[in-house]
Short mmCIF file of C-alpha atoms in Angstrom, two decimals:
data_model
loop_
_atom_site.label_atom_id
_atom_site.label_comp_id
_atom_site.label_asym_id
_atom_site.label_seq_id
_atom_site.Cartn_x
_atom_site.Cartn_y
_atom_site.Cartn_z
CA UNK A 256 204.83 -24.16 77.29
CA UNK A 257 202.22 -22.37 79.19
CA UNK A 258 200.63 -19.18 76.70
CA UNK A 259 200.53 -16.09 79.53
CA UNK A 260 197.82 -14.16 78.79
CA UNK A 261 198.78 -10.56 77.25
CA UNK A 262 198.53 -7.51 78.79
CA UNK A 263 198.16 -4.29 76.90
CA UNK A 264 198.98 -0.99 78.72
CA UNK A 265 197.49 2.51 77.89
CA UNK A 266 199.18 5.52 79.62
CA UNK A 267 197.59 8.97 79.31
CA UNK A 268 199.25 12.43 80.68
CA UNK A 269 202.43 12.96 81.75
CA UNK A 270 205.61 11.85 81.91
CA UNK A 271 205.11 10.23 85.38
CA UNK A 272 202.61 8.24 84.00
CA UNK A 273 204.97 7.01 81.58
CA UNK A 274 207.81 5.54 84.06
CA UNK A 275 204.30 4.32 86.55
CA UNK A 276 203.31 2.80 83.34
CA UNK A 277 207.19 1.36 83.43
CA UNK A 278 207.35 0.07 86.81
CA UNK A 279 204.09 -2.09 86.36
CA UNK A 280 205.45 -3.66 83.26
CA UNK A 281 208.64 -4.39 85.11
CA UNK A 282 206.73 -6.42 87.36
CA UNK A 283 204.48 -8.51 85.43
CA UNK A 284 205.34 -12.22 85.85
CA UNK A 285 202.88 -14.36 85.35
CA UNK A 286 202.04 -12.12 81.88
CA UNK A 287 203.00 -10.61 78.82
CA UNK A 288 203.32 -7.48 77.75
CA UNK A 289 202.09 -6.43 74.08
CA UNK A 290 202.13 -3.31 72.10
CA UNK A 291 199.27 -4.70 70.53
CA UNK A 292 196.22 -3.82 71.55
CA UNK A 293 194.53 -6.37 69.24
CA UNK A 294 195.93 -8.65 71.24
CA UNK A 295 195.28 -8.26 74.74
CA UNK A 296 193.74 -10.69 77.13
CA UNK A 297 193.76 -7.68 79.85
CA UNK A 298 193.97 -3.76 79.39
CA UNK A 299 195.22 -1.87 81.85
CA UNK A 300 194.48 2.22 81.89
CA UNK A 301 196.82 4.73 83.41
CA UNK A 302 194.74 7.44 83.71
CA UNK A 303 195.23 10.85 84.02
CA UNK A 304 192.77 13.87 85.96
CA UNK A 305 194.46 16.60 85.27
CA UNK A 306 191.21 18.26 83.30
CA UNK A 307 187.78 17.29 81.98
CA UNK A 308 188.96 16.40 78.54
CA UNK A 309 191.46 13.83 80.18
CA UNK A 310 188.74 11.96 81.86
CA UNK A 311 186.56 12.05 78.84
CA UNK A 312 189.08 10.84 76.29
CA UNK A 313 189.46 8.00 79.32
CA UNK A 314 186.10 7.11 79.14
CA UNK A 315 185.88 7.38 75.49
CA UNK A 316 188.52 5.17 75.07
CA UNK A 317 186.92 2.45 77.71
CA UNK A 318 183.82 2.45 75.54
CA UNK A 319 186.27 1.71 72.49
CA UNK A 320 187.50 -1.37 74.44
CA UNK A 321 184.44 -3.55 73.46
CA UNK A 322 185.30 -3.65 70.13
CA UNK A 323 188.50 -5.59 70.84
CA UNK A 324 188.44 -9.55 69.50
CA UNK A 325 189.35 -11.00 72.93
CA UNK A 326 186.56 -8.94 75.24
CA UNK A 327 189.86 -8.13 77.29
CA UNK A 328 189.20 -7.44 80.92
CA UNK A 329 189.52 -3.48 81.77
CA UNK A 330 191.81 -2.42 84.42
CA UNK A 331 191.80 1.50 86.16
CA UNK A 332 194.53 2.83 87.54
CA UNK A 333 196.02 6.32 87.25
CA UNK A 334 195.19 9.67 89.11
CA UNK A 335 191.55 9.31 87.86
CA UNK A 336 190.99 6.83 90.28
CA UNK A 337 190.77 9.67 92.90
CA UNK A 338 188.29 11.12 90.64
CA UNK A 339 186.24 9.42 88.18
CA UNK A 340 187.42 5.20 89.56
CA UNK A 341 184.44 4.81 92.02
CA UNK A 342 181.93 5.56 89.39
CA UNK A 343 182.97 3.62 86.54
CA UNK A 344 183.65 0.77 88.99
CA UNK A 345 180.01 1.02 89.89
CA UNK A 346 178.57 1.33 86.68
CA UNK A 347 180.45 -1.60 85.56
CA UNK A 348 182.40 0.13 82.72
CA UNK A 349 185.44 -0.97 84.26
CA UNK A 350 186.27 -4.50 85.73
CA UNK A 351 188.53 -3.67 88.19
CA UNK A 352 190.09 -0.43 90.06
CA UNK A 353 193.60 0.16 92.00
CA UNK A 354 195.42 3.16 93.00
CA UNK A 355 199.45 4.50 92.34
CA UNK A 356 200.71 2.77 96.00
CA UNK A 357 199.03 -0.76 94.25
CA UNK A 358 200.83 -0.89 91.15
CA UNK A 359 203.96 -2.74 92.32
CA UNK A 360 201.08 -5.86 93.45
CA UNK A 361 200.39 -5.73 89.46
CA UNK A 362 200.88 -9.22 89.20
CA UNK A 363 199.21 -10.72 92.59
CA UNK A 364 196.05 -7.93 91.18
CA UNK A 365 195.58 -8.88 87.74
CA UNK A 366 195.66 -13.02 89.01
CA UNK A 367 192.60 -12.28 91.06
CA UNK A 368 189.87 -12.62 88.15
CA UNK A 369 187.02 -11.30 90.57
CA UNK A 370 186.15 -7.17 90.25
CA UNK A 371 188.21 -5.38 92.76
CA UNK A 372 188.39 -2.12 94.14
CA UNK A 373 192.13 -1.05 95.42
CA UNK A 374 192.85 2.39 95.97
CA UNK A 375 195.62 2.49 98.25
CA UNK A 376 196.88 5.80 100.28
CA UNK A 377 199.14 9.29 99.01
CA UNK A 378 201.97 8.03 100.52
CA UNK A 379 203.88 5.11 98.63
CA UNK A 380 207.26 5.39 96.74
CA UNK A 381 208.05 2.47 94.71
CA UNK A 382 211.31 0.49 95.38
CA UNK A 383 211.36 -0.81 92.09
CA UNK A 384 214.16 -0.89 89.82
CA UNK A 385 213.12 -0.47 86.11
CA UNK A 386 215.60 -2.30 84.18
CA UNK A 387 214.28 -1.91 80.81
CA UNK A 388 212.01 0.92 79.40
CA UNK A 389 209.91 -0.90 76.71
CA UNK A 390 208.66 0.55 73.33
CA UNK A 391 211.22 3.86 74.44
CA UNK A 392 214.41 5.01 73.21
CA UNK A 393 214.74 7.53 75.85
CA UNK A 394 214.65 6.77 79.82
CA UNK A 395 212.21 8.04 81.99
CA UNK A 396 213.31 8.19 85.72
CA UNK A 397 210.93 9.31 88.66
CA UNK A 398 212.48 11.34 91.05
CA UNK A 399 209.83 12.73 93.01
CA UNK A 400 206.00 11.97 93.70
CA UNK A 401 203.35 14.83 95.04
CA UNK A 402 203.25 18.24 95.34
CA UNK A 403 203.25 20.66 98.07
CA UNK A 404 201.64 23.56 95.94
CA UNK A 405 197.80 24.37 96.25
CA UNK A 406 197.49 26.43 93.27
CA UNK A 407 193.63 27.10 93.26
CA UNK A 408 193.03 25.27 90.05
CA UNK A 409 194.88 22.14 90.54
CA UNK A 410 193.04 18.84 91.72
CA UNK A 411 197.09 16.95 91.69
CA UNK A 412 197.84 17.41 95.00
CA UNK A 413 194.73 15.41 95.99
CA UNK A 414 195.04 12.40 93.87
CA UNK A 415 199.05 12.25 93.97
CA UNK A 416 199.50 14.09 97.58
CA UNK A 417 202.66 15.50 99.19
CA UNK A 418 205.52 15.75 97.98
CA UNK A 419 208.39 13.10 98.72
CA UNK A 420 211.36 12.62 97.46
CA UNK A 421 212.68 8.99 96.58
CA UNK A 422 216.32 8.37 98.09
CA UNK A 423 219.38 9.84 95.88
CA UNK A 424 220.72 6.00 96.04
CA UNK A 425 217.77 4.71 94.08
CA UNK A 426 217.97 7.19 91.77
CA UNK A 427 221.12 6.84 90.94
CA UNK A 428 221.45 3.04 91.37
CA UNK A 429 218.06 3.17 88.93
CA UNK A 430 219.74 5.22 86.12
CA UNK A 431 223.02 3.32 86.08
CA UNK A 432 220.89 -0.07 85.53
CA UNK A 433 219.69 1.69 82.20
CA UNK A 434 222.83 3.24 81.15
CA UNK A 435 224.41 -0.29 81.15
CA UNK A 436 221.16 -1.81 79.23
CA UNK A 437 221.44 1.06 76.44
CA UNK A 438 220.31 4.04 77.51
CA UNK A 439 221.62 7.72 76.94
CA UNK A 440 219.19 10.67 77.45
CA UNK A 441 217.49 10.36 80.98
CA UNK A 442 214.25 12.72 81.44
CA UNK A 443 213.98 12.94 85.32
CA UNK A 444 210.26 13.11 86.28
CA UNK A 445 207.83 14.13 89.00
CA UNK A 446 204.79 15.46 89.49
CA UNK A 447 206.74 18.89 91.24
CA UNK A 448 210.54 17.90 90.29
CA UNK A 449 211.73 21.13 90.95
CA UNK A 450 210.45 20.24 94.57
CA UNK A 451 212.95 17.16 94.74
CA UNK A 452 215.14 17.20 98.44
CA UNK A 453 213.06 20.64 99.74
CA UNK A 454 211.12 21.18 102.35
CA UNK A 455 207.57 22.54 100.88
CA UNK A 456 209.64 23.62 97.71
CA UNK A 457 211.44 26.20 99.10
CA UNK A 458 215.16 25.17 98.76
CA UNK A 459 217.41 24.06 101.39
CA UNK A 460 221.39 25.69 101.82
CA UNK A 461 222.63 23.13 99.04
CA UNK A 462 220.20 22.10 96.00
CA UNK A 463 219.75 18.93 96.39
CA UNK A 464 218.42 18.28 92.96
CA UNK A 465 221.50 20.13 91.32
CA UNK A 466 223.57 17.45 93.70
CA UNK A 467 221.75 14.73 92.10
CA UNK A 468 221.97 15.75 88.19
CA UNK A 469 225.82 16.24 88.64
CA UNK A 470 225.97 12.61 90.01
CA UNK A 471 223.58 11.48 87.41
CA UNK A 472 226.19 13.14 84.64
CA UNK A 473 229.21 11.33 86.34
CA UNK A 474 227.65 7.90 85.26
CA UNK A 475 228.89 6.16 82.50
CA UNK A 476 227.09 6.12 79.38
CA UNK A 477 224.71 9.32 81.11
CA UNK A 478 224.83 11.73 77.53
CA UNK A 479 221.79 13.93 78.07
CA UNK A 480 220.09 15.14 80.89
CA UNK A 481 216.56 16.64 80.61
CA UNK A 482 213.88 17.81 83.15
CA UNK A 483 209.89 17.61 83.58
CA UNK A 484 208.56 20.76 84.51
CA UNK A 485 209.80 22.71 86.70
CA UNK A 486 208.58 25.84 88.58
CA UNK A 487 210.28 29.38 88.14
CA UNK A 488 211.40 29.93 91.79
CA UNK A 489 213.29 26.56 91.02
CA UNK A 490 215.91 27.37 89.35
CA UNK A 491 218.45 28.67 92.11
CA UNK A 492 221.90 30.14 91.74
CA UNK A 493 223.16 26.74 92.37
CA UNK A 494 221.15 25.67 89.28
CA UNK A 495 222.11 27.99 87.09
CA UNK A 496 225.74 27.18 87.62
CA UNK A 497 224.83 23.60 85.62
CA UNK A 498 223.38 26.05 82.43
CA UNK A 499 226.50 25.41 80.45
CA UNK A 500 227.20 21.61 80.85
CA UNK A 501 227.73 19.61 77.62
CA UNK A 502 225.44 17.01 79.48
CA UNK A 503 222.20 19.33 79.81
CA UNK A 504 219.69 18.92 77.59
CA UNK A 505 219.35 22.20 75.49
CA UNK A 506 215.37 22.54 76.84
CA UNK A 507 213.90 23.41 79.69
CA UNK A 508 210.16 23.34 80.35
CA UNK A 509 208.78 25.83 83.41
CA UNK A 510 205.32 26.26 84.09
CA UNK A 511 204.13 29.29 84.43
CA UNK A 512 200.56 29.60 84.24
CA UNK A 513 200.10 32.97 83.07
CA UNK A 514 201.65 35.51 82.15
CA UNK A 515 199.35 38.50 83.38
CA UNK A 516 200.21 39.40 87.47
CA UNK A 517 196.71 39.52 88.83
CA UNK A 518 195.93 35.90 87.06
CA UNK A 519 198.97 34.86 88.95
CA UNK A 520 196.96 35.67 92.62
CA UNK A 521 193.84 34.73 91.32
CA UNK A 522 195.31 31.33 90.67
CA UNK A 523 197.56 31.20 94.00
CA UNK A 524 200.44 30.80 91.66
CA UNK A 525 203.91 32.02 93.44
CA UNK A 526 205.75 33.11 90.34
CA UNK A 527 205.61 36.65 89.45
CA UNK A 528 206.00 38.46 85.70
CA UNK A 529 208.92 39.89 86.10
CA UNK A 530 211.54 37.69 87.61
CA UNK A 531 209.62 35.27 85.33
CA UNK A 532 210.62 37.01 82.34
CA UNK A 533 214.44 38.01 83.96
CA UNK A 534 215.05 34.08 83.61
CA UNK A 535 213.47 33.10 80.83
CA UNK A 536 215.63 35.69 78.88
CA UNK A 537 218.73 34.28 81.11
CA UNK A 538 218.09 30.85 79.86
CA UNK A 539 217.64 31.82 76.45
CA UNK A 540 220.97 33.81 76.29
CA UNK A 541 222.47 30.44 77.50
CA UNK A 542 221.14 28.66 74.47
CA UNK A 543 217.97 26.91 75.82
CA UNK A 544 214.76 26.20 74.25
CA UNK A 545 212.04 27.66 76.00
CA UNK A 546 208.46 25.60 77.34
CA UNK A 547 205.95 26.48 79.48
CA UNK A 548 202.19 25.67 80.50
CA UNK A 549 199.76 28.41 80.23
CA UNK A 550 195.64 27.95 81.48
CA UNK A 551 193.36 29.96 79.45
CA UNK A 552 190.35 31.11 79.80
CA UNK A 553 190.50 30.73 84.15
CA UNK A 554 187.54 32.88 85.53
CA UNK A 555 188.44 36.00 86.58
CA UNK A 556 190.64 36.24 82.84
CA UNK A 557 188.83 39.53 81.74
CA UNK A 558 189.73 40.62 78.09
CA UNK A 559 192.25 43.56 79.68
CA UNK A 560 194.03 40.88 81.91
CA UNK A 561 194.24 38.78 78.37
CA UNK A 562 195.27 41.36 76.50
CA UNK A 563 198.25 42.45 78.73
CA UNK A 564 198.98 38.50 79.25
CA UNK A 565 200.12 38.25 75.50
CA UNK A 566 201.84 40.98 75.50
CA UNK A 567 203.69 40.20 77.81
CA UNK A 568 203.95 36.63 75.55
CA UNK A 569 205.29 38.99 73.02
CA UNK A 570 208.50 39.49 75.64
CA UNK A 571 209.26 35.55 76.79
CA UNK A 572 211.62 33.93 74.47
CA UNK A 573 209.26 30.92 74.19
CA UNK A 574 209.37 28.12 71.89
CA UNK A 575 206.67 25.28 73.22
CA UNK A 576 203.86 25.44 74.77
CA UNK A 577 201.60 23.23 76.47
CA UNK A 578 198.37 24.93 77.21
CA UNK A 579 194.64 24.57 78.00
CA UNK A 580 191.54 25.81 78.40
CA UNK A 581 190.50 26.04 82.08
CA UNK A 582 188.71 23.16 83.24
CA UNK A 583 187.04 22.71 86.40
CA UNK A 584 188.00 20.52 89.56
CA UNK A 585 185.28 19.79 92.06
CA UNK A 586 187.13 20.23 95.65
CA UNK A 587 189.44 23.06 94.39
CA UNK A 588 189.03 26.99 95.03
CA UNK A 589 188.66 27.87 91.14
CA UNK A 590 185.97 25.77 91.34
CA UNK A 591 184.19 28.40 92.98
CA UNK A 592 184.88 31.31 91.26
CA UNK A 593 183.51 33.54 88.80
CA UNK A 594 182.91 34.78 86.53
CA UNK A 595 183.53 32.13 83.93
CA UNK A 596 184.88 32.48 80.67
CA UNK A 597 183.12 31.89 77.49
CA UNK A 598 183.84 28.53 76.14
CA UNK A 599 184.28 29.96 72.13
CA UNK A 600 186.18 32.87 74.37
CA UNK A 601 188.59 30.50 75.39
CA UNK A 602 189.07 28.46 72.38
CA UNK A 603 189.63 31.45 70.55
CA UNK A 604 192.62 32.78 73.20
CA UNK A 605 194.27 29.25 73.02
CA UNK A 606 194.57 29.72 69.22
CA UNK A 607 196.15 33.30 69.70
CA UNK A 608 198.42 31.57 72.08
CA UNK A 609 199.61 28.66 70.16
CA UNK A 610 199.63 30.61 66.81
CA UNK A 611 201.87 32.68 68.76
CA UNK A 612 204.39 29.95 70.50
CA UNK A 613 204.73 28.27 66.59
CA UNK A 614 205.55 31.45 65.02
CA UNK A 615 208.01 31.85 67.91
CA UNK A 616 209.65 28.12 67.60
CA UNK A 617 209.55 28.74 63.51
CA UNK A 618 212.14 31.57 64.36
CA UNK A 619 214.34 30.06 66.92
CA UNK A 620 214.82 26.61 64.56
CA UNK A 621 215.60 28.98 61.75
CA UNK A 622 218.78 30.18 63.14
CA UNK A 623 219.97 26.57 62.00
CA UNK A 624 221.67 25.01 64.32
CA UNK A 625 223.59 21.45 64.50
CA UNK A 626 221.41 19.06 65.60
CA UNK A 627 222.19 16.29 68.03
CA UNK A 628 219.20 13.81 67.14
CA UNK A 629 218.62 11.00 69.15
CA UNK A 630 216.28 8.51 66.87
CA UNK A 631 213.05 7.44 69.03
CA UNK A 632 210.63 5.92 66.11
CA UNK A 633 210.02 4.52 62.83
CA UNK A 634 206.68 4.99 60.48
CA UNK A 635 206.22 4.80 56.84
CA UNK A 636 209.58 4.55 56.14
CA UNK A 637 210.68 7.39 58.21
CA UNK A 638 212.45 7.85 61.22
CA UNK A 639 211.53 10.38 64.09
CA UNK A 640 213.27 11.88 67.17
CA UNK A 641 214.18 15.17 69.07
CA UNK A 642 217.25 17.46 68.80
CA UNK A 643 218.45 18.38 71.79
CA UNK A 644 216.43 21.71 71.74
CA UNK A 645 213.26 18.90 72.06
CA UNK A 646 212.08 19.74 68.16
CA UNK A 647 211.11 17.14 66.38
CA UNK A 648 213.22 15.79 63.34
CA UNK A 649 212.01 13.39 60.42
CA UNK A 650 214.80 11.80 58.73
CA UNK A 651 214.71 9.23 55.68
CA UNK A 652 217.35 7.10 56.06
CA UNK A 653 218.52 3.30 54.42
CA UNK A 654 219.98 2.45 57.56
CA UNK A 655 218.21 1.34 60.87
CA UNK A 656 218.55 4.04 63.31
CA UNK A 657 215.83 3.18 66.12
CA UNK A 658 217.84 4.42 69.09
CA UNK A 659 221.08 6.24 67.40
CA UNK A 660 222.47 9.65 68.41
CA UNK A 661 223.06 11.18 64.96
CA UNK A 662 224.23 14.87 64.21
CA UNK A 663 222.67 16.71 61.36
CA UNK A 664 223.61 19.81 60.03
CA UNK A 665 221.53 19.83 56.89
CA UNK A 666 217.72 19.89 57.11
CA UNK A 667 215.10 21.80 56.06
CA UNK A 668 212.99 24.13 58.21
CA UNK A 669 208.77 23.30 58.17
CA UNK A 670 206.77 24.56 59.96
CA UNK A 671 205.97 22.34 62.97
CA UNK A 672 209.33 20.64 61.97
CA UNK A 673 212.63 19.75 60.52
CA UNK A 674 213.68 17.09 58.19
CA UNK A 675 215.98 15.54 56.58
CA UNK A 676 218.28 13.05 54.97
CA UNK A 677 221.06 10.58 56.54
#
C-alpha cells in the first residue's frame, strides 16, 4: 500500500472560506487529509484579506510552519492572494501560490513539486459537489461568490469580484447529497448572500433566494436553515413572509456597519438608521437573535458621530457582534481619507461596543428559553454546540453526542454562555 502524503488545511475568515476549504478537500486524490497539523507532508493556507490583522496572523502563522517535524511544503491560497500572495511568493516564505478559480486543480497543483504561481481570474464557480463536510457537524453550502457593493472600505470585491450566483439545481442537488450523508442544519454562504438571483442586489419581482430556502426546507432530512450575512435592504416582504417557519434558524446576522447616518455616506454604505432599526425591532418581535458587523474607528468617526452611533446601539435589539477596528485597504476610497482615528481611540470604542452587545446577549439568554442544541464538539470532557438562537452551550454528558440535536430546558446562564447537564 502506497503511504499518500498528508495534507493539512488551515482556513482563516469566513464562512466561505470554510466550504472553499471543503471543496478542495473533496478533491484531493492522490492525498490525505489530516486534522493534524503535526502531521502534514503539505500545508495548505486559505487566507483571508479582509483587514491588516488577517494578513498578519497569516504571516505569523507561516513563520510558525518551520517548526513542524516534516518541513511540510507551504501552500497560499485564499483572498490574500490578491493582496499579500505575490510578495510572500517572492520572498520565498511560501512555496507555492494559487487563486479561488484554481482550487478544484488541488490535486493536479499540489503533484507539481516545483514553486508555482496560479492566480486564476474573478470569475469561476465551482461545479463541485461536496459530499462530506469533514471535522463539521453542521453543513456549509455556497450559494453565491462576489459582490456588487463598493462600500469605500472594502478591498472584497477586488479579490472575490462580482457577484454570481451558482445555479438553484446545484444548490439544491448539493444540499440533498449532505442531508442523505447526515446532515441537518445547512448555513448557506456567500460573500453578499443576500445578493443571490439579483441583478446588482437590488431584487428582482420574485426573491429568488426566498425561492431557494423554501426548496431547501422541502428536502428530506433539511431541519435548520441559517444565513451568512446579509445586508438590511435584503430582507424583502417576500422574506419576511419565511420569519415564522419551524425550519429557520432563530438568528439572523445583517451587517450594518454603523449605526450613526453620516458614517453610513462616508462609508458608501446603502442602509440607513432608521429603516435599519424598523427591522431589527421586526425581527426581534418574531423571536430572532440579533448580529451585526460594526467598523470602528473609520476616519471621519468624530467623537459626536460616536457618541450618537451608540446611542443609537442603545435602541437595536442586538445580541452578537462582530466588529473591528478600521483597517486600511490600499486601492479603496477610505484609503484616502482623513482624518484618522487614534489607534488607543479605537480600541477603546470597540470595548464600549462589545461590552455593550454582551450585556445585551446576557439579557436576551436570560429570558430562558428551550434550547434546540445541535452538538458540534468535544474537549475535556465536554461537549459544545449552538442553540438555535447561535449561543453557545457546554454540556457534560456520559453519552457521545458529537452531532445530536438535543433539547435542553435546564441550564444555567454565564456570562458568555450557557451550560449544562444531559
Amino acid at each position: 500500500m502506497i503511504n499518500k502524503e498528508k495534507v493539512y488545511f488551515k482556513t482563516f475568515g469566513c464562512r466561505t472560506n470554510v466550504f472553499d476549504t471543503q471543496v478542495m478537500m473533496n478533491n484531493l486524490k492522490d492525498f490525505e487529509v489530516t486534522q493534524e497539523e503535526k502531521e502534514a507532508n503539505v500545508v495548505v493556507i486559505n487566507s483571508c484579506t479582509v483587514t491588516n490583522s488577517a494578513d498578519s496572523t497569516a504571516r505569523h502563522y507561516i513563520n510558525s510552519l518551520k517548526k513542524l517535524p516534516n518541513q511540510p511544503r507551504v501552500i497560499f491560497t485564499g483572498c490574500g492572494v490578491w493582496t499579500k500572495g505575490e510578495d510572500l511568493f517572492k520572498t520565498n516564505k511560501i512555496d507555492a501560490l494559487f487563486g479561488h478559480s484554481e482550487k478544484e486543480n488541488i490535486n493536479t497543483l499540489l503533484k507539481n513539486e516545483t514553486r508555482f504561481f496560479k492566480a486564476g481570474d474573478l470569475e469561476h464557480l465551482d461545479d463541485t459537489i461536496v459530499d462530506k463536510m469533514i471535522g463539521k457537524s453542521r453543513a456549509f453550502v455556497k450559494i453565491q461568490e462576489g459582490c456588487d457593493f463598493r462600500c469605500n472600505y472594502c478591498i472584497i470585491p477586488y479579490v472575490r469580484g462580482n457577484s454570481r450566483s451558482y445555479d438553484e439545481h446545484k444548490i439544491l442537488q448539493q444540499i440533498t447529497t449532505l442531508a442523505i450523508n447526515g446532515f441537518g442544519e445547512f448555513i448557506l454562504t456567500g460573500i453578499n448572500v443576500g445578493s443571490y438571483g439579483k441583478e446588482k442586489g437590488v431584487p428582482n419581482k420574485k426573491d429568488k433566494l426566498v425561492q431557494l430556502i423554501k426548496k431547501i426546507s422541502l428536502i428530506r432530512g433539511v431541519r435548520r436553515i441559517r444565513l451568512g450575512s446579509v445586508e438590511p435592504i435584503q430582507i424583502t416582504d417576500e422574506f419576511k413572509e419565511i420569519l415564522d417557519e419551524p425550519w429557520m434558524g432563530k438568528h439572523m446576522h445583517i451587517a450594518l456597519q454603523h449605526t450613526n447616518k453620516d458614517m453610513l455616506k462616508i462609508m458608501n454604505r446603502r442602509n440607513k438608521v432608521k429603516s435599519d432599526l424598523e427591522l431589527f425591532e421586526l425581527l426581534a418581535s418574531k423571536g430572532y437573535a440579533l448580529g451585526t458587523d460594526f467598523i470602528v474607528g473609520h476616519p471621519g468617526e468624530t467623537d459626536e458621530l460616536w457618541k450618537d452611533a451608540m446611542q443609537n446601539i442603545d435602541r437595536f435589539p442586538l445580541t452578537h457582534i462582530h466588529s473591528f477596528t478600521y483597517s486600511p485597504r490600499d486601492g479603496t476610497p477610505s484609503a484616502k481619507m482623513g482624518p484618522l482615528i487614534n489607534g488607543n481611540i479605537a480600541k477603546q470604542r470597540l470595548r464600549e461596543l462589545e461590552n455593550k452587545i454582551s450585556e445585551k446577549n446576557l439579557l436576551f439568554r436570560q429570558k430562558h428559553k428551550l434550547l434546540e442544541v445541535l452538538i458540534e464538539s468535544k474537549k475535556d470532557g465536554i461537549y459544545t454546540g449552538y442553540d438555535q438562537f447561535f449561543n453557545t452551550i457546554e454540556v457534560q454528558s456520559d453519552t457521545d453526542l458529537i452531532g445530536d440535536w438535543i433539547n435542553i430546558e435546564n441550564y444555567e446562564i454565564l456570562e458568555n454562555k450557557n451550560v449544562s447537564k444531559f
